Structures are given as structure tokens and as C-alpha cells.
mmCIF file of C-alpha atoms and ligand atoms in Angstrom:
data_model
loop_
_atom_site.group_PDB
_atom_site.id
_atom_site.type_symbol
_atom_site.label_atom_id
_atom_site.label_comp_id
_atom_site.label_asym_id
_atom_site.label_seq_id
_atom_site.Cartn_x
_atom_site.Cartn_y
_atom_site.Cartn_z
ATOM 1 C CA MET A 1 -25.710 15.241 -44.921
ATOM 2 C CA ARG A 2 -22.139 16.097 -44.003
ATOM 3 C CA LEU A 3 -20.657 17.409 -40.802
ATOM 4 C CA ASN A 4 -19.835 21.156 -40.332
ATOM 5 C CA ALA A 5 -18.624 21.380 -36.963
ATOM 6 C CA ASP A 6 -17.061 19.101 -34.289
ATOM 7 C CA TYR A 7 -17.594 19.910 -30.685
ATOM 8 C CA HIS A 8 -16.142 17.196 -28.997
ATOM 9 C CA THR A 9 -12.564 16.690 -29.212
ATOM 10 C CA HIS A 10 -9.626 16.087 -26.643
ATOM 11 C CA THR A 11 -6.030 17.173 -26.538
ATOM 12 C CA ILE A 12 -2.999 16.674 -24.108
ATOM 13 C CA TYR A 13 -4.578 18.772 -21.624
ATOM 14 C CA SER A 14 -6.513 15.894 -20.570
ATOM 15 C CA HIS A 15 -5.873 12.451 -21.821
ATOM 16 C CA GLY A 16 -5.920 13.297 -25.735
ATOM 17 C CA LYS A 17 -2.467 12.611 -27.683
ATOM 18 C CA GLY A 18 -2.474 15.705 -29.989
ATOM 19 C CA SER A 19 -1.958 19.639 -29.195
ATOM 20 C CA ILE A 20 -4.909 22.284 -29.924
ATOM 21 C CA ARG A 21 -2.946 23.268 -32.934
ATOM 22 C CA GLU A 22 -2.959 20.024 -34.401
ATOM 23 C CA ASN A 23 -6.943 19.345 -33.667
ATOM 24 C CA ILE A 24 -7.626 22.594 -35.301
ATOM 25 C CA GLU A 25 -5.486 22.035 -38.472
ATOM 26 C CA VAL A 26 -7.004 18.556 -38.852
ATOM 27 C CA ALA A 27 -10.543 20.086 -38.605
ATOM 28 C CA ILE A 28 -9.534 22.586 -41.504
ATOM 29 C CA THR A 29 -8.528 19.580 -43.970
ATOM 30 C CA LYS A 30 -11.914 17.986 -43.010
ATOM 31 C CA GLY A 31 -13.585 21.073 -44.045
ATOM 32 C CA LEU A 32 -15.148 21.940 -40.829
ATOM 33 C CA GLU A 33 -16.408 25.472 -39.958
ATOM 34 C CA ARG A 34 -16.030 25.041 -36.362
ATOM 35 C CA VAL A 35 -14.154 22.998 -34.008
ATOM 36 C CA ALA A 36 -14.344 22.830 -30.258
ATOM 37 C CA ILE A 37 -11.542 21.751 -27.714
ATOM 38 C CA SER A 38 -13.532 20.054 -25.024
ATOM 39 C CA ASP A 39 -11.111 18.433 -22.483
ATOM 40 C CA HIS A 40 -12.154 16.332 -19.671
ATOM 41 C CA GLY A 41 -13.076 18.357 -16.494
ATOM 42 C CA PRO A 42 -10.840 17.848 -13.296
ATOM 43 C CA ALA A 43 -13.047 15.270 -11.439
ATOM 44 C CA CYS A 44 -11.932 12.361 -13.871
ATOM 45 C CA TYR A 45 -9.574 10.307 -12.048
ATOM 46 C CA GLY A 46 -6.437 9.937 -14.180
ATOM 47 C CA PHE A 47 -7.475 11.729 -17.282
ATOM 48 C CA GLY A 48 -9.042 15.030 -16.558
ATOM 49 C CA VAL A 49 -7.264 18.077 -16.828
ATOM 50 C CA GLU A 50 -4.688 19.240 -13.975
ATOM 51 C CA ASP A 51 -7.275 21.646 -12.487
ATOM 52 C CA ALA A 52 -10.080 23.879 -13.384
ATOM 53 C CA ALA A 53 -7.769 26.826 -14.198
ATOM 54 C CA SER A 54 -6.352 24.642 -17.018
ATOM 55 C CA PHE A 55 -9.522 26.000 -18.883
ATOM 56 C CA LEU A 56 -8.417 29.546 -18.524
ATOM 57 C CA GLU A 57 -5.126 28.721 -20.414
ATOM 58 C CA ILE A 58 -6.721 26.336 -22.817
ATOM 59 C CA LYS A 59 -9.065 29.441 -23.721
ATOM 60 C CA ARG A 60 -6.120 31.818 -23.960
ATOM 61 C CA GLU A 61 -4.474 29.009 -26.687
ATOM 62 C CA VAL A 62 -7.632 28.636 -28.578
ATOM 63 C CA ASP A 63 -8.127 32.525 -28.974
ATOM 64 C CA LYS A 64 -4.609 32.873 -30.125
ATOM 65 C CA TYR A 65 -5.268 30.291 -32.763
ATOM 66 C CA ASP A 66 -8.468 31.322 -33.658
ATOM 67 C CA ARG A 67 -7.027 34.722 -34.879
ATOM 68 C CA LEU A 68 -4.434 32.772 -36.614
ATOM 69 C CA TYR A 69 -6.796 30.497 -38.526
ATOM 70 C CA PRO A 70 -9.343 32.642 -39.736
ATOM 71 C CA GLU A 71 -10.824 29.910 -42.140
ATOM 72 C CA ILE A 72 -12.237 28.280 -38.915
ATOM 73 C CA LYS A 73 -14.138 29.101 -35.691
ATOM 74 C CA VAL A 74 -12.130 27.798 -32.558
ATOM 75 C CA LEU A 75 -14.235 27.226 -29.588
ATOM 76 C CA THR A 76 -13.062 26.710 -26.007
ATOM 77 C CA GLY A 77 -15.323 23.859 -24.415
ATOM 78 C CA VAL A 78 -15.341 21.329 -21.516
ATOM 79 C CA GLU A 79 -16.715 17.813 -21.199
ATOM 80 C CA ALA A 80 -17.482 18.536 -17.541
ATOM 81 C CA ASN A 81 -18.384 15.565 -14.994
ATOM 82 C CA VAL A 82 -21.551 15.552 -12.866
ATOM 83 C CA ILE A 83 -19.984 15.105 -9.404
ATOM 84 C CA SER A 84 -23.053 14.993 -7.214
ATOM 85 C CA LEU A 85 -26.363 13.502 -7.309
ATOM 86 C CA ASP A 86 -27.633 16.978 -7.084
ATOM 87 C CA GLY A 87 -26.245 17.831 -10.351
ATOM 88 C CA ARG A 88 -23.173 19.872 -9.391
ATOM 89 C CA LEU A 89 -20.500 20.053 -12.023
ATOM 90 C CA ASP A 90 -16.737 19.592 -11.353
ATOM 91 C CA LEU A 91 -15.990 23.301 -12.735
ATOM 92 C CA PRO A 92 -17.027 26.794 -10.734
ATOM 93 C CA ARG A 93 -19.157 28.809 -12.428
ATOM 94 C CA PHE A 94 -17.009 31.890 -13.342
ATOM 95 C CA ILE A 95 -14.993 29.378 -15.360
ATOM 96 C CA LEU A 96 -17.942 27.677 -16.955
ATOM 97 C CA GLU A 97 -18.964 31.212 -17.992
ATOM 98 C CA GLU A 98 -15.827 32.149 -19.605
ATOM 99 C CA LEU A 99 -16.470 28.850 -22.255
ATOM 100 C CA ASP A 100 -18.205 28.856 -25.503
ATOM 101 C CA VAL A 101 -19.359 25.298 -25.366
ATOM 102 C CA VAL A 102 -20.527 23.234 -22.212
ATOM 103 C CA LEU A 103 -20.648 19.396 -22.935
ATOM 104 C CA VAL A 104 -21.482 17.337 -19.860
ATOM 105 C CA GLY A 105 -21.220 13.386 -19.436
ATOM 106 C CA LEU A 106 -21.511 10.860 -16.703
ATOM 107 C CA HIS A 107 -18.022 9.044 -16.139
ATOM 108 C CA LEU A 108 -16.297 6.665 -13.867
ATOM 109 C CA PRO A 109 -14.308 6.942 -12.009
ATOM 110 C CA ILE A 110 -14.551 10.638 -10.678
ATOM 111 C CA LYS A 111 -13.855 12.144 -7.321
ATOM 112 C CA PRO A 112 -17.510 12.739 -6.161
ATOM 113 C CA ALA A 113 -18.350 15.953 -4.146
ATOM 114 C CA SER A 114 -19.179 13.855 -0.949
ATOM 115 C CA TRP A 115 -19.113 10.253 0.168
ATOM 116 C CA GLN A 116 -22.838 9.969 -0.058
ATOM 117 C CA ASP A 117 -22.584 10.912 -3.896
ATOM 118 C CA GLY A 118 -19.449 8.516 -4.247
ATOM 119 C CA VAL A 119 -22.049 5.945 -3.100
ATOM 120 C CA GLY A 120 -24.953 7.084 -5.299
ATOM 121 C CA ILE A 121 -22.888 7.472 -8.335
ATOM 122 C CA ILE A 122 -19.791 5.186 -8.323
ATOM 123 C CA PHE A 123 -20.675 2.294 -6.058
ATOM 124 C CA ASN A 124 -23.899 1.936 -7.159
ATOM 125 C CA ASN A 125 -23.002 2.007 -11.007
ATOM 126 C CA VAL A 126 -19.643 0.304 -10.539
ATOM 127 C CA ILE A 127 -20.682 -2.595 -8.209
ATOM 128 C CA ILE A 128 -24.476 -2.917 -7.748
ATOM 129 C CA ASP A 129 -25.626 -2.231 -11.291
ATOM 130 C CA LYS A 130 -23.333 -4.797 -12.633
ATOM 131 C CA LEU A 131 -24.569 -7.424 -10.259
ATOM 132 C CA GLY A 132 -27.921 -6.775 -11.602
ATOM 133 C CA LEU A 133 -29.177 -5.243 -8.518
ATOM 134 C CA LYS A 134 -31.637 -2.327 -8.120
ATOM 135 C CA SER A 135 -31.295 -1.337 -11.689
ATOM 136 C CA THR A 136 -34.425 0.567 -11.954
ATOM 137 C CA GLU A 137 -33.624 2.457 -8.880
ATOM 138 C CA ILE A 138 -29.881 3.481 -9.999
ATOM 139 C CA ARG A 139 -30.899 4.387 -13.461
ATOM 140 C CA GLU A 140 -33.431 6.897 -11.958
ATOM 141 C CA LYS A 141 -30.855 8.522 -9.525
ATOM 142 C CA ASN A 142 -28.292 8.485 -12.799
ATOM 143 C CA THR A 143 -30.993 10.270 -14.934
ATOM 144 C CA ASP A 144 -31.859 12.514 -11.951
ATOM 145 C CA ALA A 145 -28.517 13.434 -11.645
ATOM 146 C CA LEU A 146 -28.209 14.547 -15.252
ATOM 147 C CA ILE A 147 -31.387 16.428 -15.229
ATOM 148 C CA ASN A 148 -30.660 18.175 -11.889
ATOM 149 C CA ALA A 149 -27.352 19.492 -13.659
ATOM 150 C CA LEU A 150 -29.487 20.891 -16.799
ATOM 151 C CA HIS A 151 -31.323 22.702 -14.219
ATOM 152 C CA ASN A 152 -28.248 24.001 -12.561
ATOM 153 C CA TYR A 153 -26.394 25.084 -15.485
ATOM 154 C CA LYS A 154 -26.473 26.167 -19.119
ATOM 155 C CA ILE A 155 -25.642 22.723 -20.793
ATOM 156 C CA ASP A 156 -25.237 22.797 -24.641
ATOM 157 C CA ILE A 157 -24.595 19.092 -25.125
ATOM 158 C CA ILE A 158 -25.002 15.698 -23.187
ATOM 159 C CA THR A 159 -22.287 13.585 -24.348
ATOM 160 C CA HIS A 160 -22.425 9.550 -24.826
ATOM 161 C CA PRO A 161 -25.895 9.367 -22.772
ATOM 162 C CA GLY A 162 -26.095 5.690 -21.832
ATOM 163 C CA TYR A 163 -22.430 4.860 -22.238
ATOM 164 C CA ARG A 164 -21.609 2.585 -19.478
ATOM 165 C CA ILE A 165 -24.066 4.052 -17.380
ATOM 166 C CA ASN A 166 -27.750 3.468 -17.094
ATOM 167 C CA ILE A 167 -30.157 6.302 -17.799
ATOM 168 C CA ASP A 168 -33.574 6.876 -18.656
ATOM 169 C CA THR A 169 -33.419 8.261 -22.352
ATOM 170 C CA ARG A 170 -37.003 9.151 -22.704
ATOM 171 C CA ARG A 171 -36.776 11.353 -19.329
ATOM 172 C CA LEU A 172 -33.515 12.961 -20.121
ATOM 173 C CA ALA A 173 -34.657 13.886 -23.684
ATOM 174 C CA ARG A 174 -37.971 15.379 -22.449
ATOM 175 C CA GLU A 175 -35.815 17.668 -20.283
ATOM 176 C CA ALA A 176 -32.919 18.279 -22.655
ATOM 177 C CA ALA A 177 -35.469 19.433 -25.291
ATOM 178 C CA LYS A 178 -36.999 22.118 -22.477
ATOM 179 C CA THR A 179 -33.550 23.376 -21.778
ATOM 180 C CA ASP A 180 -32.185 23.463 -25.159
ATOM 181 C CA THR A 181 -29.785 20.998 -24.667
ATOM 182 C CA VAL A 182 -28.785 18.531 -27.502
ATOM 183 C CA LEU A 183 -27.810 14.742 -27.042
ATOM 184 C CA GLU A 184 -25.072 13.509 -28.445
ATOM 185 C CA ILE A 185 -24.569 10.468 -30.972
ATOM 186 C CA ASN A 186 -20.879 9.661 -30.061
ATOM 187 C CA ALA A 187 -18.771 8.048 -32.741
ATOM 188 C CA SER A 188 -16.239 6.452 -30.532
ATOM 189 C CA HIS A 189 -18.545 4.816 -27.920
ATOM 190 C CA GLY A 190 -21.442 3.588 -29.887
ATOM 191 C CA TYR A 191 -24.061 5.774 -27.691
ATOM 192 C CA LEU A 192 -26.629 7.019 -28.524
ATOM 193 C CA SER A 193 -27.461 3.911 -29.856
ATOM 194 C CA GLU A 194 -29.961 3.598 -32.942
ATOM 195 C CA GLU A 195 -32.547 2.349 -30.552
ATOM 196 C CA PHE A 196 -32.048 5.236 -28.061
ATOM 197 C CA VAL A 197 -32.049 7.711 -30.542
ATOM 198 C CA LYS A 198 -35.358 6.712 -31.852
ATOM 199 C CA VAL A 199 -36.688 6.707 -28.208
ATOM 200 C CA ALA A 200 -34.958 10.316 -27.618
ATOM 201 C CA ALA A 201 -36.495 11.794 -30.993
ATOM 202 C CA THR A 202 -39.722 11.161 -30.088
ATOM 203 C CA GLU A 203 -39.408 13.953 -27.377
ATOM 204 C CA ASN A 204 -38.495 16.346 -29.963
ATOM 205 C CA VAL A 205 -34.923 16.864 -28.639
ATOM 206 C CA LYS A 206 -31.910 17.896 -31.059
ATOM 207 C CA PHE A 207 -28.724 15.746 -31.716
ATOM 208 C CA SER A 208 -25.118 16.625 -32.530
ATOM 209 C CA LEU A 209 -22.588 14.073 -33.829
ATOM 210 C CA GLY A 210 -19.332 14.102 -31.676
ATOM 211 C CA SER A 211 -16.122 12.396 -32.698
ATOM 212 C CA ASP A 212 -14.872 12.261 -29.391
ATOM 213 C CA ALA A 213 -11.429 12.480 -30.938
ATOM 214 C CA HIS A 214 -8.562 11.519 -28.600
ATOM 215 C CA LYS A 215 -5.913 12.016 -31.621
ATOM 216 C CA PRO A 216 -5.821 14.842 -34.063
ATOM 217 C CA VAL A 217 -6.419 12.421 -37.221
ATOM 218 C CA ASP A 218 -9.876 11.582 -35.445
ATOM 219 C CA VAL A 219 -11.147 14.932 -35.474
ATOM 220 C CA GLY A 220 -14.259 15.401 -37.588
ATOM 221 C CA GLU A 221 -14.421 11.516 -37.884
ATOM 222 C CA VAL A 222 -18.207 10.847 -37.233
ATOM 223 C CA ASP A 223 -19.210 8.129 -39.857
ATOM 224 C CA SER A 224 -20.623 5.912 -37.388
ATOM 225 C CA ALA A 225 -22.812 8.648 -35.747
ATOM 226 C CA LEU A 226 -23.931 9.707 -39.061
ATOM 227 C CA GLN A 227 -24.972 6.084 -39.728
ATOM 228 C CA VAL A 228 -26.589 5.798 -36.440
ATOM 229 C CA ALA A 229 -28.554 9.141 -37.305
ATOM 230 C CA LYS A 230 -29.734 8.259 -40.718
ATOM 231 C CA ASN A 231 -30.586 4.676 -39.777
ATOM 232 C CA SER A 232 -32.896 6.330 -36.953
ATOM 233 C CA GLY A 233 -34.530 8.508 -39.579
ATOM 234 C CA LEU A 234 -33.195 11.836 -38.401
ATOM 235 C CA ILE A 235 -32.960 14.569 -41.074
ATOM 236 C CA ILE A 236 -30.515 17.782 -40.986
ATOM 237 C CA GLU A 237 -33.229 19.988 -39.228
ATOM 238 C CA ASP A 238 -32.710 17.262 -36.194
ATOM 239 C CA ILE A 239 -29.050 17.644 -35.933
ATOM 240 C CA VAL A 240 -27.126 20.809 -34.731
ATOM 241 C CA ASN A 241 -23.835 20.334 -36.727
ATOM 242 C CA VAL A 242 -24.631 18.867 -40.139
ATOM 243 C CA VAL A 243 -25.623 20.409 -43.346
HETATM 244 ZN ZN1 ZN B 301 -16.693 11.056 -22.266
HETATM 245 ZN ZN1 ZN B 302 -14.785 12.875 -24.526
#
């Protein structure tokens, strides 16, 4: 099993350390056929892109390098944020429609759509869940927010499900399988973990391995995710970006 595409890489447009061009050049040296630039949506406090329009700028740059490097397909993506309990994302639809690949993750802290969403997403996860209170209720709300997003938009990949935020993996996997959305095994954060890959796999969802590179040198580095996939008994057909 070998990685042929990395859909999860960051650049200086959000809080990565390298340029788009550097990520592409490393992806080529690692033998990838496709690489996506998928910077954080603008709702991340302190580490998102400047604003939604940054993605149009990223797209122009990606298209330029895509022509310059015919040996690899370069895609414009995003790691968007869910900013409301009813599953709204932090990018307008007309920008999402310009992108080749849409990744979505639950992140904290984010700028919520309303104060109720701030309580429902941020306060509950940062304070209440950590105190061990209302865990089941919070897990259901988090899962609902992601599932609502799956129904509101065409989402290709859910990044690091369960990382720092409690979710019902089985319920998410079931819905993701219906909407043709894949769940990521993230090489930087350890999620999905082996335990949860096994749970998700029973719902016939597909997976992708993501480096979540924040430095060019890490593009295409998914050893730990590949190990989790193998230990969980996944085969090539279960994973969208291996050959
Ligand atoms: Zn993330
Ligand atoms: Zn990321």
C-alpha cells in the first residue's frame, strides 16, 4: 500500500510554514500524483486564512503551478470549519464551488455563527465536556453539527474525526457513506484511531490518509496513518488515496 495523493496540506496562507510551490515540489519528490492545498477556513481564531476571498487567490496560484508542473495534479482545497449547530461552514457557497476538494473539520477555537452556536460548540466542548458533564449530550450535538454539514454541502473529506472533540463515530460514518464523504486517518493528530477506524469500517465508509502537513517536508508523510489503516484491517479498496 502506497500513498498516491495527499489532500491535506497547509501553507503560509493559514498557519503552515511553507509556500504552495514548496508543498508541490515536495509532493513530486515523494512520487505523488495529486496534492491539494487545503488551508484552514477563516473562522479559526489565529490560524485561519485572512478571509474567504483568500481561496480565490490560492486558486489562481494553484492553477499557475498546476500548469508549471505537469507531472502532478495540484488541487485547490480547504479545511473548512463548522460554525453552527445546524452545520453551516465558514465559506460562502460561491467560493466552495470554485474549489476542487472540500475538507471539513471540527476545530476550536472558532468564530461561531451566533452566541448560541458559541455555547453549543465552544463552551460545551472546552468547558463542560472537559469537566465530564453532559458528555453524551455534547457528543450527539457535535455529531449532529457534522452530519448537518454533510447534508448542507458536498463535502469530500471529514478531517481527524474525534480529535479533541467527542463524536459518535458510527453515526457519522453511516451518514458519510450515504453522502460519499470519506473519513480521514490523520497522520499528525492520531485520529481516527485504530479503535474508531474499526467502528467506522463496519458502516462501509471509505477513508483517506492525510499528512496534515504544516511544513513542506511533511507533505506525503503518512506512515502513522498507514499503520493505523493496516492494523485495522483496511485494504486498498477502502482507502481513496493509496495504490
Ligand atoms: Zn484540522
Ligand atoms: Zn489541517
